[in-house]
Tab-separated table of C-alpha atoms in Angstrom:
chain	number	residue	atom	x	y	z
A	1	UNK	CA	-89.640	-27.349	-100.168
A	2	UNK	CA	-89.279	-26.345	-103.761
A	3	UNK	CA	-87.408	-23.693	-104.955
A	4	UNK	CA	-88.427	-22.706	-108.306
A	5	UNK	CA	-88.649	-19.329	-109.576
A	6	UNK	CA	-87.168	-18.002	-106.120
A	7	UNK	CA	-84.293	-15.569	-106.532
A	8	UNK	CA	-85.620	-14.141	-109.124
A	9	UNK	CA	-86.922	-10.730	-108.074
A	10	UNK	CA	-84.697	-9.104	-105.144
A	11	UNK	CA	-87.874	-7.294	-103.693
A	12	UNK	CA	-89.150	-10.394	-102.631
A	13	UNK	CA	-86.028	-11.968	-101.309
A	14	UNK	CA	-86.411	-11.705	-97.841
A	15	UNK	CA	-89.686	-13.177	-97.872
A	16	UNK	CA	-88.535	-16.105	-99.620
A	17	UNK	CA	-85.945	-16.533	-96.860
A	18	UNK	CA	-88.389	-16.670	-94.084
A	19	UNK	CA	-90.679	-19.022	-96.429
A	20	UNK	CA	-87.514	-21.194	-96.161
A	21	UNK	CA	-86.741	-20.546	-92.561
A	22	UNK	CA	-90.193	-21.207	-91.218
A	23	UNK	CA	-90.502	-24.408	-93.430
A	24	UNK	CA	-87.457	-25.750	-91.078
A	25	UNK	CA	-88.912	-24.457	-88.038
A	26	UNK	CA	-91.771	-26.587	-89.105
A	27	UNK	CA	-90.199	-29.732	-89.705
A	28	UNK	CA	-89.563	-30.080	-93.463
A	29	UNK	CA	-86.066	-31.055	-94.014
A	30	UNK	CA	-85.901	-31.553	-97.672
A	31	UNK	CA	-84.775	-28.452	-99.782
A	32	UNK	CA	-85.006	-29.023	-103.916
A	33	UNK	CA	-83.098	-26.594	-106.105
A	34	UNK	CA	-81.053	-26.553	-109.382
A	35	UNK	CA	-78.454	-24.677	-110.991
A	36	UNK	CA	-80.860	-23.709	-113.673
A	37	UNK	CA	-83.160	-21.714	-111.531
A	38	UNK	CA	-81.875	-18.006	-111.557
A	39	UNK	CA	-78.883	-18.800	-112.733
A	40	UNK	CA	-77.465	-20.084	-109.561
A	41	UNK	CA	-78.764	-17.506	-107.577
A	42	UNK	CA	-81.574	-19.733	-105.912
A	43	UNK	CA	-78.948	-21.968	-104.740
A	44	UNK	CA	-77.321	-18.762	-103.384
A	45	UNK	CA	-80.615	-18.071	-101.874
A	46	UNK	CA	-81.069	-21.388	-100.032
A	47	UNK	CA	-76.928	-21.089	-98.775
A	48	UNK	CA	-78.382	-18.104	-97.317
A	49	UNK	CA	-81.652	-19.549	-95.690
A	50	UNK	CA	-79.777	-22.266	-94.212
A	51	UNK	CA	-77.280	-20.911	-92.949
A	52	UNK	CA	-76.556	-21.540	-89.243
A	53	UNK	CA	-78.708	-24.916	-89.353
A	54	UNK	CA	-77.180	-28.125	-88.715
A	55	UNK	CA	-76.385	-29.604	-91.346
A	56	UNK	CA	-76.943	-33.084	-90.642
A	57	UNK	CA	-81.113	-32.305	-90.421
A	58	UNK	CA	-80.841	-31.006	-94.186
A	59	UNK	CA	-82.004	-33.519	-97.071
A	60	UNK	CA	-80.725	-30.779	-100.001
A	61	UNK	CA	-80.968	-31.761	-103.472
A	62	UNK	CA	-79.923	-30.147	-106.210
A	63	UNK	CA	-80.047	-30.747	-110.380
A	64	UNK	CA	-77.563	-30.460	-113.135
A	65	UNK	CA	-78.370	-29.475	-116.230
A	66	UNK	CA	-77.855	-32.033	-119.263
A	67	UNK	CA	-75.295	-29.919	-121.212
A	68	UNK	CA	-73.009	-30.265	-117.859
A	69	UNK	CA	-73.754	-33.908	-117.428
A	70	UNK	CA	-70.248	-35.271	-118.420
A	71	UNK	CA	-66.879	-35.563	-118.056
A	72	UNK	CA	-65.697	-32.348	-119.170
A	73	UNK	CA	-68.469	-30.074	-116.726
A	74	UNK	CA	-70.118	-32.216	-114.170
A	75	UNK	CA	-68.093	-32.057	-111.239
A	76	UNK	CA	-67.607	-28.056	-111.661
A	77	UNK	CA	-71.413	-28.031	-111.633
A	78	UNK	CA	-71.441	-29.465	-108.800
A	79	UNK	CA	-69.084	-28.012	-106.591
A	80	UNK	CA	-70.027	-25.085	-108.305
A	81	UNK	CA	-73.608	-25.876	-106.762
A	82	UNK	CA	-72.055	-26.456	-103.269
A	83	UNK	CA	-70.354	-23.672	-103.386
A	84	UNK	CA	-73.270	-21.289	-103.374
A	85	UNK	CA	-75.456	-23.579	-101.078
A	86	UNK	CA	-72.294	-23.706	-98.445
A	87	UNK	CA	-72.813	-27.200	-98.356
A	88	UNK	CA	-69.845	-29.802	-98.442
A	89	UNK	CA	-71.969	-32.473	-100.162
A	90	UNK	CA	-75.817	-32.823	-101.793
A	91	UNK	CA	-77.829	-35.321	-100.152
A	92	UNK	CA	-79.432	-36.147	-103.702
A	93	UNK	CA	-78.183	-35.115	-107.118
A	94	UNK	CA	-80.351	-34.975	-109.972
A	95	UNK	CA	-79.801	-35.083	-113.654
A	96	UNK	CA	-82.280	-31.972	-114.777
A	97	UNK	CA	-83.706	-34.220	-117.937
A	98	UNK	CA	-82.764	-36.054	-120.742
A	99	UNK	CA	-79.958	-34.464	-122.811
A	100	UNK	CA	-76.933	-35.699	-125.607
A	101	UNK	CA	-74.286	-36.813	-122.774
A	102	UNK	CA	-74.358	-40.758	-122.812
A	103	UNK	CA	-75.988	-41.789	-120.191
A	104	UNK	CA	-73.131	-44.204	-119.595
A	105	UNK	CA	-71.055	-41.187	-118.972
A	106	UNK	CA	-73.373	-38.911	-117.010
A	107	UNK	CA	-73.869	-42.603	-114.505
A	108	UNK	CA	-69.822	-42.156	-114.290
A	109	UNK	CA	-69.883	-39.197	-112.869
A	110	UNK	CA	-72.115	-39.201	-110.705
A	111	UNK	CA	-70.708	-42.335	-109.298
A	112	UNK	CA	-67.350	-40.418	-109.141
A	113	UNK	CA	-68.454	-37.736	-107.408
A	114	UNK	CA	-70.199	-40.127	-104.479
A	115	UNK	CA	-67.231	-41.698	-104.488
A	116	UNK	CA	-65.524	-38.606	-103.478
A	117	UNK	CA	-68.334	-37.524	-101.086
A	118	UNK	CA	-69.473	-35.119	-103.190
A	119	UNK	CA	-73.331	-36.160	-103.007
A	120	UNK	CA	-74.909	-38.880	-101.115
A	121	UNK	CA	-77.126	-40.212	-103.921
A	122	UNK	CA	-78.189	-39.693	-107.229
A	123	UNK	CA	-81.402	-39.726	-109.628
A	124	UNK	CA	-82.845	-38.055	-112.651
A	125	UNK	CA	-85.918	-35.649	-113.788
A	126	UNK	CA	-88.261	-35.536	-116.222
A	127	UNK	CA	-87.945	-39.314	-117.666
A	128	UNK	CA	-90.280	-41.455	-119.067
A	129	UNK	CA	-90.609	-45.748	-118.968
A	130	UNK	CA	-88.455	-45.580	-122.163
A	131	UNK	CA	-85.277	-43.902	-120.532
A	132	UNK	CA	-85.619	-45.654	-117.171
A	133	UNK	CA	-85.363	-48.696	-119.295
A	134	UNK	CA	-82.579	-46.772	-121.012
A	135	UNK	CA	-80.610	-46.553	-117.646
A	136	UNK	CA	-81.175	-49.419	-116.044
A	137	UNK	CA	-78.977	-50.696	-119.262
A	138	UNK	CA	-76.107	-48.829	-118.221
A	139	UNK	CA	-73.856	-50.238	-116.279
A	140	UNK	CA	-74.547	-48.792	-112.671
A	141	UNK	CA	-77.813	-47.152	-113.692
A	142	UNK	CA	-79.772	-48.670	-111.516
A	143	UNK	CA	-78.016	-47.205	-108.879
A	144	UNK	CA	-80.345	-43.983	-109.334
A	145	UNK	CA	-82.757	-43.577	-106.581
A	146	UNK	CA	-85.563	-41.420	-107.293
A	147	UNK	CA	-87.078	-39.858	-110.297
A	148	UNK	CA	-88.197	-35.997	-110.403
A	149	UNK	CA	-91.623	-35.598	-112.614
A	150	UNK	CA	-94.431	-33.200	-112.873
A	151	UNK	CA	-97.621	-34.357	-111.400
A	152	UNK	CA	-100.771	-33.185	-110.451
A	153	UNK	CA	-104.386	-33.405	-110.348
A	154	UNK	CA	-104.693	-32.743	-113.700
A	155	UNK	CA	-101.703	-34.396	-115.146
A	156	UNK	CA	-101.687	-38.346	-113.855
A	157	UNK	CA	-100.160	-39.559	-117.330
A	158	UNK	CA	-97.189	-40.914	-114.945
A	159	UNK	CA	-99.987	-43.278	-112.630
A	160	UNK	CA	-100.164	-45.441	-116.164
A	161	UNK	CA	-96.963	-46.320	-116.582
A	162	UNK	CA	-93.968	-44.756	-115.024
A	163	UNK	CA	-95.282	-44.981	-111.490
A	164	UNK	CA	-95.616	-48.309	-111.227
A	165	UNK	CA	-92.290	-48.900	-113.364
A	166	UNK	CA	-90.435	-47.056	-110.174
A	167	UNK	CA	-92.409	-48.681	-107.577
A	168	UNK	CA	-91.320	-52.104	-108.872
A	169	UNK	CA	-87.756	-50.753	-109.231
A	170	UNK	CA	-87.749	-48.678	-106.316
A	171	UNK	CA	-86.963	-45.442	-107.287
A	172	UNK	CA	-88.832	-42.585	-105.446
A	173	UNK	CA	-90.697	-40.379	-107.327
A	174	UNK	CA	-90.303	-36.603	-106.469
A	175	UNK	CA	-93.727	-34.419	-107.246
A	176	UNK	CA	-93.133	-30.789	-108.837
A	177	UNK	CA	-95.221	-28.315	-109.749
A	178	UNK	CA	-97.947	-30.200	-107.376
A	179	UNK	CA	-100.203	-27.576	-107.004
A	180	UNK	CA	-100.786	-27.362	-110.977
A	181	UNK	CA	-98.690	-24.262	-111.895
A	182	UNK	CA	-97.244	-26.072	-115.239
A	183	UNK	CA	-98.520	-28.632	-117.733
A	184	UNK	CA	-100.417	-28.992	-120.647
A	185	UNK	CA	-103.602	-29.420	-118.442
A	186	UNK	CA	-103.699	-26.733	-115.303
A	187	UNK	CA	-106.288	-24.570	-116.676
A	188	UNK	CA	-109.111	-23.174	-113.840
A	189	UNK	CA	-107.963	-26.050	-111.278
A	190	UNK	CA	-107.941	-24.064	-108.186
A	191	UNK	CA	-111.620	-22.529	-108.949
A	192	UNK	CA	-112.908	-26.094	-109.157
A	193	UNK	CA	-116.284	-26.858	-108.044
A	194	UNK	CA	-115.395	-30.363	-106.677
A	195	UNK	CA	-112.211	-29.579	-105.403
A	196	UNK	CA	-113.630	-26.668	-103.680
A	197	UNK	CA	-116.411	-28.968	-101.768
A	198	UNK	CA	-113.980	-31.351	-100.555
A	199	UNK	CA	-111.418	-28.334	-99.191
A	200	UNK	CA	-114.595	-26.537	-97.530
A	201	UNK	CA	-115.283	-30.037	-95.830
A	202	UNK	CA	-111.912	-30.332	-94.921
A	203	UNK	CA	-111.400	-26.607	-93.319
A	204	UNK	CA	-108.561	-26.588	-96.232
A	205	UNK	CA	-107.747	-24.813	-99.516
A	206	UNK	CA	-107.876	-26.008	-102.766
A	207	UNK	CA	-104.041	-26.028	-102.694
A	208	UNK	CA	-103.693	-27.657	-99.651
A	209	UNK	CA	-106.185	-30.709	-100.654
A	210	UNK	CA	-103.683	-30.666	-104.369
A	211	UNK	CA	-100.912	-31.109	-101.871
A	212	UNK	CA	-102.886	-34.182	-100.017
A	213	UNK	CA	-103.652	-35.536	-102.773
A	214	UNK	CA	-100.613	-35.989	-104.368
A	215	UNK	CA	-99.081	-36.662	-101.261
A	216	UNK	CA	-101.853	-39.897	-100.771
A	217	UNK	CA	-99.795	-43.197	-101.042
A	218	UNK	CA	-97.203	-42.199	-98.409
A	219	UNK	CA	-94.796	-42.435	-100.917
A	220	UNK	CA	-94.673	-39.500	-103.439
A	221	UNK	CA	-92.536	-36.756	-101.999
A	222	UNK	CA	-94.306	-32.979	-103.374
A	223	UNK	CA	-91.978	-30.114	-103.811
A	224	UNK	CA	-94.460	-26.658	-103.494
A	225	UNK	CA	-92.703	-23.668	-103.506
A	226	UNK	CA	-93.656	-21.328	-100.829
A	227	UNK	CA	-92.612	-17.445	-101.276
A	228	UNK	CA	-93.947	-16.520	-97.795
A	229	UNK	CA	-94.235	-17.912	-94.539
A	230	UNK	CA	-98.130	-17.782	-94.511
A	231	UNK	CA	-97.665	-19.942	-97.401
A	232	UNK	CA	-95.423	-22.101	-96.226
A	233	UNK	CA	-97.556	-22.893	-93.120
A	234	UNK	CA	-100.301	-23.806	-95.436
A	235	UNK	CA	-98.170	-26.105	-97.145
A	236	UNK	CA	-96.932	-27.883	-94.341
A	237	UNK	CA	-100.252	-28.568	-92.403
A	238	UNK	CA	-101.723	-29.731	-95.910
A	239	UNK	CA	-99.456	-33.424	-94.698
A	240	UNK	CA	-102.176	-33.570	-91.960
A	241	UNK	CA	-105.266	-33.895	-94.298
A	242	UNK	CA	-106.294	-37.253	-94.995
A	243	UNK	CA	-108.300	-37.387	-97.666
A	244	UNK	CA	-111.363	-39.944	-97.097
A	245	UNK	CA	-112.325	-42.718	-99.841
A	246	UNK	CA	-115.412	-40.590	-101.168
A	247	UNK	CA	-113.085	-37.730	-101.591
A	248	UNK	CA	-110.448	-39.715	-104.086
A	249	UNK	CA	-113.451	-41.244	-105.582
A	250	UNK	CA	-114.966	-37.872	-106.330
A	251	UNK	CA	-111.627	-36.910	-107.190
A	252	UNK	CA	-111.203	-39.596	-109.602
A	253	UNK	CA	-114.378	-38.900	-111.263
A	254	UNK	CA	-113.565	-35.655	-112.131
A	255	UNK	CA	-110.120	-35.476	-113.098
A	256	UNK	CA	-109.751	-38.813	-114.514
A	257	UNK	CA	-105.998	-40.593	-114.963
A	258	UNK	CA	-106.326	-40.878	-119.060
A	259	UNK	CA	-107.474	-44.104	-120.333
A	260	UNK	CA	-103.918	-44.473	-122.933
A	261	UNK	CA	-100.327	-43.367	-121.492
A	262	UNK	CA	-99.839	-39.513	-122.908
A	263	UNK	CA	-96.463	-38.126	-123.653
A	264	UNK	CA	-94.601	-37.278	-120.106
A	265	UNK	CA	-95.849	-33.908	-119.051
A	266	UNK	CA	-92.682	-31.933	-118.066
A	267	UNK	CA	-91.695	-27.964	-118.203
């Protein structure tokens, strides 16, 4: 479940609570948030969704932002973070993207605070081949665990390279904006002609065959938000759809992976 832009209007709070709540009730265990978002208060939001549920069947992950990624800020981010979530540790901590901290010293950190039990694991968001390679030359680096990207139907720039730099490496990649809300290339996606067939032979939406497809090799974990619960049900049977060979294959022919790696698509 992804959390962006939640928080961020009060009159729609409580139905962003029950989004949450009836995600759980369905199964999904994995909650994504940041600092960034709202300011903290989606964090605060989430504390409040999950409150009273055992702990132990939460996967919650949270990101710092670069400018807090050292010595002198990260672990007040973070316990800062738990804090509001009313959480004693983050199952995965993510660096938010690339910013001026060494990465020496942001890979410090975060070791410190698992160390202390502070998070679980740790990864990054919004990097490219060049500064994987860039950590994985830092001592410890290759310690991080999964990678948080933008990708959709419309923006595969990461199946050129990147992917198959983290499958060989092992580091998960995370989907966000799945269902094409950001990038240089969601324009008209959801009014689609050929997506539209394929969710009409599928009894689906549009969305929900976005969400299959990005959720295809059984590997990429997608992060939709969901602001209500009729949403969020939507979402979650979209992980039953199987799309068929002659549905990636139209797929494919339609929205294309480029032909020459592009510039990481990120927001």
């Amino acid at each position: 479940m992804g959390t962006w832009h939640m928080a961020e209007n009060p009159a729609l709070r409580d139905s962003e609570i029950a989004a949450i709540r009836e995600g759980l009730d369905m199964g999904l265990t994995l909650i994504d948030t940041a600092e960034l978002y709202a300011d903290g208060a989606t964090e605060t939001l989430v504390g409040e969704a999950i409150r009273g549920v055992d702990r132990d069947g939460l996967f919650i992950v949270s990101k710092v932002m670069p400018s807090h990624a050292g010595r002198s800020h990260m672990r007040k981010s973070c316990e800062a973070s738990l804090k509001r979530l009313g959480v004693d540790h983050l199952d995965l901590y993510l660096l938010h993207w690339p910013g001026s901290v060494p990465l020496a010293e942001t890979v410090a950190c975060m070791e410190s605070l698992r160390a202390d039990g502070l998070i679980r694991q740790w990864g990054v968001s919004n990097f490219d081949v060049d500064d994987m390679e860039q950590l994985w030359r830092v001592p410890g680096g290759d310690a991080c665990v999964a990678n948080q990207v933008l990708y959709h139907l419309e923006s595969r720039g990461v199946e050129l390279a990147l992917k198959p730099w983290m499958d060989a490496h092992n580091v998960a990649m995370m989907a966000y904006c799945p269902l094409a809300q950001g990038g240089r290339l969601a324009y008209g996606l959801m009014n689609d002609d050929t997506l539209g067939e394929i969710a009409r032979r599928h009894h689906a939406t549009p969305a929900q065959i976005l969400l299959a497809w990005v959720m295809r090799d059984g590997r990429t974990v997608a992060i939709p938000k969901a602001g209500t619960p009729e949403h969020m049900r939507l979402n979650v049977e979209a992980a039953g759809i199987e799309l068929t060979p002659p549905d990636l294959a139209a797929l494919d022919r339609r929205f294309p992976a480029p032909s020459v790696k592009p510039p990481l698509d990120w927001l």
